[in-house]
């Protein structure tokens, strides 16, 4: 395979197939998800499923792409540019943490890592619809904040990525490796407060 994904057929039962496949893939992973099980969950025939997606790999990539984009769009909204920096960073960090600690994010991250050799394009899609999306939104906000004299940043793209990594400190890794199942409010607040303070210590005016 060359890693490319052919154009997907759209039709009356497309959303139905995607919804059924989403539930099966997130529950079973790629290997455990049979075409029979997906068709049953989607309440369609195998012939109908194959008419939309000729193989399971294509279906898996499409489900992951759509789910990443949907979750990120809902969770990673960066608010209006005139909101004070500390308030904006704190709001955004809480939204990030909600996504990072969600059942979806944990499962899809593990699937992306487990299937990275088989589906290198899946990792790219996950990056573009999650970290890169937030990087672009943070960068736009940081540009406004710098223009207002609230931040001083020479490399805005780097700063946007640094903030994301600060928010991911400790909790995300511990959840990925099953050290903790779900963080407490106190644990979340500790990480977010530390991330905001460290970022402002470096870039605040």
mmCIF file of C-alpha atoms in Angstrom:
data_model
loop_
_atom_site.group_PDB
_atom_site.id
_atom_site.type_symbol
_atom_site.label_atom_id
_atom_site.label_comp_id
_atom_site.label_asym_id
_atom_site.label_seq_id
_atom_site.Cartn_x
_atom_site.Cartn_y
_atom_site.Cartn_z
ATOM 1 C CA UNK A 1 0.000 0.000 0.000
ATOM 2 C CA UNK A 2 1.222 3.508 -0.697
ATOM 3 C CA UNK A 3 -0.423 4.968 2.417
ATOM 4 C CA UNK A 4 -2.965 6.953 0.442
ATOM 5 C CA UNK A 5 -6.679 6.737 1.141
ATOM 6 C CA UNK A 6 -9.043 6.552 -1.848
ATOM 7 C CA UNK A 7 -11.995 8.892 -2.138
ATOM 8 C CA UNK A 8 -14.819 7.775 0.120
ATOM 9 C CA UNK A 9 -18.280 7.158 -1.308
ATOM 10 C CA UNK A 10 -20.979 9.221 0.420
ATOM 11 C CA UNK A 11 -24.524 7.967 0.488
ATOM 12 C CA UNK A 12 -27.678 7.489 2.516
ATOM 13 C CA UNK A 13 -26.192 5.023 4.996
ATOM 14 C CA UNK A 14 -22.706 6.525 5.226
ATOM 15 C CA UNK A 15 -23.285 8.110 8.658
ATOM 16 C CA UNK A 16 -24.897 4.919 9.894
ATOM 17 C CA UNK A 17 -21.843 2.863 8.900
ATOM 18 C CA UNK A 18 -19.450 5.377 10.475
ATOM 19 C CA UNK A 19 -21.397 5.434 13.752
ATOM 20 C CA UNK A 20 -21.451 1.647 14.031
ATOM 21 C CA UNK A 21 -17.786 1.309 13.115
ATOM 22 C CA UNK A 22 -16.806 3.991 15.629
ATOM 23 C CA UNK A 23 -18.331 2.055 18.523
ATOM 24 C CA UNK A 24 -16.747 -1.224 17.448
ATOM 25 C CA UNK A 25 -13.263 0.175 16.764
ATOM 26 C CA UNK A 26 -13.094 2.074 20.046
ATOM 27 C CA UNK A 27 -14.231 -1.000 21.952
ATOM 28 C CA UNK A 28 -12.250 -3.674 20.081
ATOM 29 C CA UNK A 29 -9.328 -1.886 18.393
ATOM 30 C CA UNK A 30 -8.476 -2.511 14.759
ATOM 31 C CA UNK A 31 -7.589 -6.191 14.978
ATOM 32 C CA UNK A 32 -10.558 -7.131 17.162
ATOM 33 C CA UNK A 33 -13.119 -5.368 14.994
ATOM 34 C CA UNK A 34 -14.518 -7.806 12.441
ATOM 35 C CA UNK A 35 -16.469 -6.689 9.400
ATOM 36 C CA UNK A 36 -19.379 -8.866 10.549
ATOM 37 C CA UNK A 37 -19.440 -7.125 13.923
ATOM 38 C CA UNK A 38 -19.264 -3.665 12.355
ATOM 39 C CA UNK A 39 -22.093 -4.450 9.930
ATOM 40 C CA UNK A 40 -24.225 -5.767 12.787
ATOM 41 C CA UNK A 41 -23.566 -2.700 14.957
ATOM 42 C CA UNK A 42 -24.324 -0.376 12.034
ATOM 43 C CA UNK A 43 -27.454 -2.359 11.159
ATOM 44 C CA UNK A 44 -26.429 -2.742 7.532
ATOM 45 C CA UNK A 45 -25.517 -5.688 5.346
ATOM 46 C CA UNK A 46 -21.897 -6.546 4.628
ATOM 47 C CA UNK A 47 -22.572 -5.735 0.980
ATOM 48 C CA UNK A 48 -23.714 -2.242 1.950
ATOM 49 C CA UNK A 49 -20.672 -1.749 4.186
ATOM 50 C CA UNK A 50 -18.294 -2.827 1.408
ATOM 51 C CA UNK A 51 -20.033 -0.523 -1.068
ATOM 52 C CA UNK A 52 -18.893 2.397 1.059
ATOM 53 C CA UNK A 53 -15.581 1.035 2.324
ATOM 54 C CA UNK A 54 -13.902 -1.701 0.263
ATOM 55 C CA UNK A 55 -11.613 -2.678 3.125
ATOM 56 C CA UNK A 56 -11.478 -2.316 6.896
ATOM 57 C CA UNK A 57 -8.346 -0.177 6.808
ATOM 58 C CA UNK A 58 -10.096 2.589 4.868
ATOM 59 C CA UNK A 59 -13.067 2.504 7.236
ATOM 60 C CA UNK A 60 -10.819 2.644 10.283
ATOM 61 C CA UNK A 61 -8.929 5.684 9.000
ATOM 62 C CA UNK A 62 -12.157 7.498 8.113
ATOM 63 C CA UNK A 63 -13.660 6.850 11.551
ATOM 64 C CA UNK A 64 -10.515 8.024 13.328
ATOM 65 C CA UNK A 65 -10.212 11.169 11.188
ATOM 66 C CA UNK A 66 -13.823 12.162 11.764
ATOM 67 C CA UNK A 67 -13.742 11.432 15.472
ATOM 68 C CA UNK A 68 -10.502 13.344 16.037
ATOM 69 C CA UNK A 69 -11.822 16.371 14.191
ATOM 70 C CA UNK A 70 -15.192 16.254 15.935
ATOM 71 C CA UNK A 71 -13.766 15.906 19.440
ATOM 72 C CA UNK A 72 -11.116 18.554 18.887
ATOM 73 C CA UNK A 73 -13.599 21.017 17.411
ATOM 74 C CA UNK A 74 -15.864 20.686 20.437
ATOM 75 C CA UNK A 75 -13.198 20.629 23.107
ATOM 76 C CA UNK A 76 -10.470 22.937 21.851
ATOM 77 C CA UNK A 77 -12.268 26.195 21.215
ATOM 78 C CA UNK A 78 -10.034 29.173 21.890
ATOM 79 C CA UNK A 79 -12.220 32.094 22.905
ATOM 80 C CA UNK A 80 -12.345 35.708 21.713
ATOM 81 C CA UNK A 81 -8.971 37.433 21.298
ATOM 82 C CA UNK A 82 -9.705 40.187 23.863
ATOM 83 C CA UNK A 83 -9.932 37.818 26.853
ATOM 84 C CA UNK A 84 -7.067 38.422 29.371
ATOM 85 C CA UNK A 85 -4.141 36.040 28.952
ATOM 86 C CA UNK A 86 -4.293 34.255 32.299
ATOM 87 C CA UNK A 87 -8.028 33.657 31.942
ATOM 88 C CA UNK A 88 -7.640 32.417 28.370
ATOM 89 C CA UNK A 89 -4.788 30.055 29.202
ATOM 90 C CA UNK A 90 -6.690 28.618 32.165
ATOM 91 C CA UNK A 91 -9.887 28.110 30.155
ATOM 92 C CA UNK A 92 -8.026 26.506 27.271
ATOM 93 C CA UNK A 93 -6.028 24.259 29.592
ATOM 94 C CA UNK A 94 -9.216 22.947 31.217
ATOM 95 C CA UNK A 95 -10.718 22.203 27.794
ATOM 96 C CA UNK A 96 -7.519 20.443 26.753
ATOM 97 C CA UNK A 97 -7.513 18.387 29.931
ATOM 98 C CA UNK A 98 -11.137 17.340 29.375
ATOM 99 C CA UNK A 99 -10.188 16.011 25.958
ATOM 100 C CA UNK A 100 -6.861 14.456 26.966
ATOM 101 C CA UNK A 101 -8.420 12.548 29.851
ATOM 102 C CA UNK A 102 -11.525 11.462 27.920
ATOM 103 C CA UNK A 103 -12.142 7.829 27.124
ATOM 104 C CA UNK A 104 -12.017 8.688 23.425
ATOM 105 C CA UNK A 105 -8.629 10.391 23.519
ATOM 106 C CA UNK A 106 -7.010 7.626 25.533
ATOM 107 C CA UNK A 107 -8.340 4.863 23.287
ATOM 108 C CA UNK A 108 -7.615 6.585 19.994
ATOM 109 C CA UNK A 109 -4.103 7.507 21.154
ATOM 110 C CA UNK A 110 -3.357 3.876 22.000
ATOM 111 C CA UNK A 111 -4.773 2.730 18.664
ATOM 112 C CA UNK A 112 -2.703 5.312 16.776
ATOM 113 C CA UNK A 113 0.468 4.143 18.518
ATOM 114 C CA UNK A 114 -0.334 0.436 18.161
ATOM 115 C CA UNK A 115 -1.169 0.789 14.466
ATOM 116 C CA UNK A 116 1.443 3.422 13.510
ATOM 117 C CA UNK A 117 3.404 1.043 11.266
ATOM 118 C CA UNK A 118 0.284 -0.202 9.503
ATOM 119 C CA UNK A 119 -1.323 3.243 9.208
ATOM 120 C CA UNK A 120 1.291 6.026 9.211
ATOM 121 C CA UNK A 121 -1.329 8.358 7.735
ATOM 122 C CA UNK A 122 -3.536 7.862 10.806
ATOM 123 C CA UNK A 123 -0.941 9.450 13.083
ATOM 124 C CA UNK A 124 -0.697 12.421 10.730
ATOM 125 C CA UNK A 125 -4.464 12.863 10.725
ATOM 126 C CA UNK A 126 -4.580 12.631 14.521
ATOM 127 C CA UNK A 127 -1.865 15.294 14.755
ATOM 128 C CA UNK A 128 -3.512 17.641 12.262
ATOM 129 C CA UNK A 129 -6.964 17.411 13.851
ATOM 130 C CA UNK A 130 -5.720 17.709 17.437
ATOM 131 C CA UNK A 131 -2.348 19.227 18.383
ATOM 132 C CA UNK A 132 -1.932 21.172 15.127
ATOM 133 C CA UNK A 133 -5.471 22.539 15.291
ATOM 134 C CA UNK A 134 -4.897 23.824 18.804
ATOM 135 C CA UNK A 135 -1.445 25.151 17.880
ATOM 136 C CA UNK A 136 -3.002 27.265 15.126
ATOM 137 C CA UNK A 137 -5.713 28.608 17.426
ATOM 138 C CA UNK A 138 -3.303 29.386 20.251
ATOM 139 C CA UNK A 139 -0.902 31.045 17.818
ATOM 140 C CA UNK A 140 -3.636 33.361 16.560
ATOM 141 C CA UNK A 141 -4.531 34.305 20.137
ATOM 142 C CA UNK A 142 -0.896 34.829 21.131
ATOM 143 C CA UNK A 143 -0.431 37.196 18.191
ATOM 144 C CA UNK A 144 -3.305 39.338 19.485
ATOM 145 C CA UNK A 145 -1.966 39.209 23.043
ATOM 146 C CA UNK A 146 1.491 40.267 21.866
ATOM 147 C CA UNK A 147 -0.025 43.152 19.896
ATOM 148 C CA UNK A 148 -1.828 44.261 23.079
ATOM 149 C CA UNK A 149 1.444 44.118 25.008
ATOM 150 C CA UNK A 150 0.316 41.302 27.320
ATOM 151 C CA UNK A 151 2.835 38.732 26.037
ATOM 152 C CA UNK A 152 6.299 38.916 24.523
ATOM 153 C CA UNK A 153 6.970 35.933 22.262
ATOM 154 C CA UNK A 154 9.596 35.669 19.527
ATOM 155 C CA UNK A 155 8.554 32.205 18.256
ATOM 156 C CA UNK A 156 4.778 31.986 18.557
ATOM 157 C CA UNK A 157 4.426 28.488 17.073
ATOM 158 C CA UNK A 158 6.986 27.130 19.544
ATOM 159 C CA UNK A 159 5.184 28.822 22.434
ATOM 160 C CA UNK A 160 1.876 27.271 21.366
ATOM 161 C CA UNK A 161 3.402 23.790 21.362
ATOM 162 C CA UNK A 162 5.159 24.409 24.683
ATOM 163 C CA UNK A 163 1.885 25.318 26.345
ATOM 164 C CA UNK A 164 0.278 22.112 25.117
ATOM 165 C CA UNK A 165 3.139 20.061 26.527
ATOM 166 C CA UNK A 166 2.918 21.835 29.881
ATOM 167 C CA UNK A 167 -0.763 20.936 30.136
ATOM 168 C CA UNK A 168 0.009 17.296 29.243
ATOM 169 C CA UNK A 169 2.523 17.027 32.079
ATOM 170 C CA UNK A 170 2.195 13.972 34.319
ATOM 171 C CA UNK A 171 -1.520 13.178 34.040
ATOM 172 C CA UNK A 172 -1.684 12.261 30.353
ATOM 173 C CA UNK A 173 1.340 9.957 30.541
ATOM 174 C CA UNK A 174 0.115 8.283 33.724
ATOM 175 C CA UNK A 175 -3.239 7.584 32.103
ATOM 176 C CA UNK A 176 -1.653 6.211 28.917
ATOM 177 C CA UNK A 177 0.389 3.756 30.987
ATOM 178 C CA UNK A 178 -2.536 2.915 33.297
ATOM 179 C CA UNK A 179 -0.882 4.376 36.388
ATOM 180 C CA UNK A 180 -4.075 6.272 37.114
ATOM 181 C CA UNK A 181 -7.542 5.709 35.680
ATOM 182 C CA UNK A 182 -8.881 9.254 36.049
ATOM 183 C CA UNK A 183 -7.316 12.340 37.675
ATOM 184 C CA UNK A 184 -8.937 14.115 40.601
ATOM 185 C CA UNK A 185 -9.943 17.773 40.415
ATOM 186 C CA UNK A 186 -7.022 18.609 42.695
ATOM 187 C CA UNK A 187 -4.576 16.845 40.351
ATOM 188 C CA UNK A 188 -5.985 18.652 37.317
ATOM 189 C CA UNK A 189 -5.897 22.042 39.029
ATOM 190 C CA UNK A 190 -2.303 21.467 40.135
ATOM 191 C CA UNK A 191 -1.128 20.732 36.597
ATOM 192 C CA UNK A 192 -3.080 23.578 35.000
ATOM 193 C CA UNK A 193 -2.039 26.169 37.581
ATOM 194 C CA UNK A 194 1.579 25.118 37.153
ATOM 195 C CA UNK A 195 1.346 25.224 33.356
ATOM 196 C CA UNK A 196 -0.145 28.722 33.324
ATOM 197 C CA UNK A 197 2.350 30.059 35.873
ATOM 198 C CA UNK A 198 5.343 28.620 34.023
ATOM 199 C CA UNK A 199 4.139 29.923 30.656
ATOM 200 C CA UNK A 200 3.557 33.426 32.021
ATOM 201 C CA UNK A 201 6.925 33.388 33.795
ATOM 202 C CA UNK A 202 8.552 32.825 30.400
ATOM 203 C CA UNK A 203 6.379 34.955 28.122
ATOM 204 C CA UNK A 204 4.411 37.316 30.350
ATOM 205 C CA UNK A 205 5.124 41.048 30.374
#
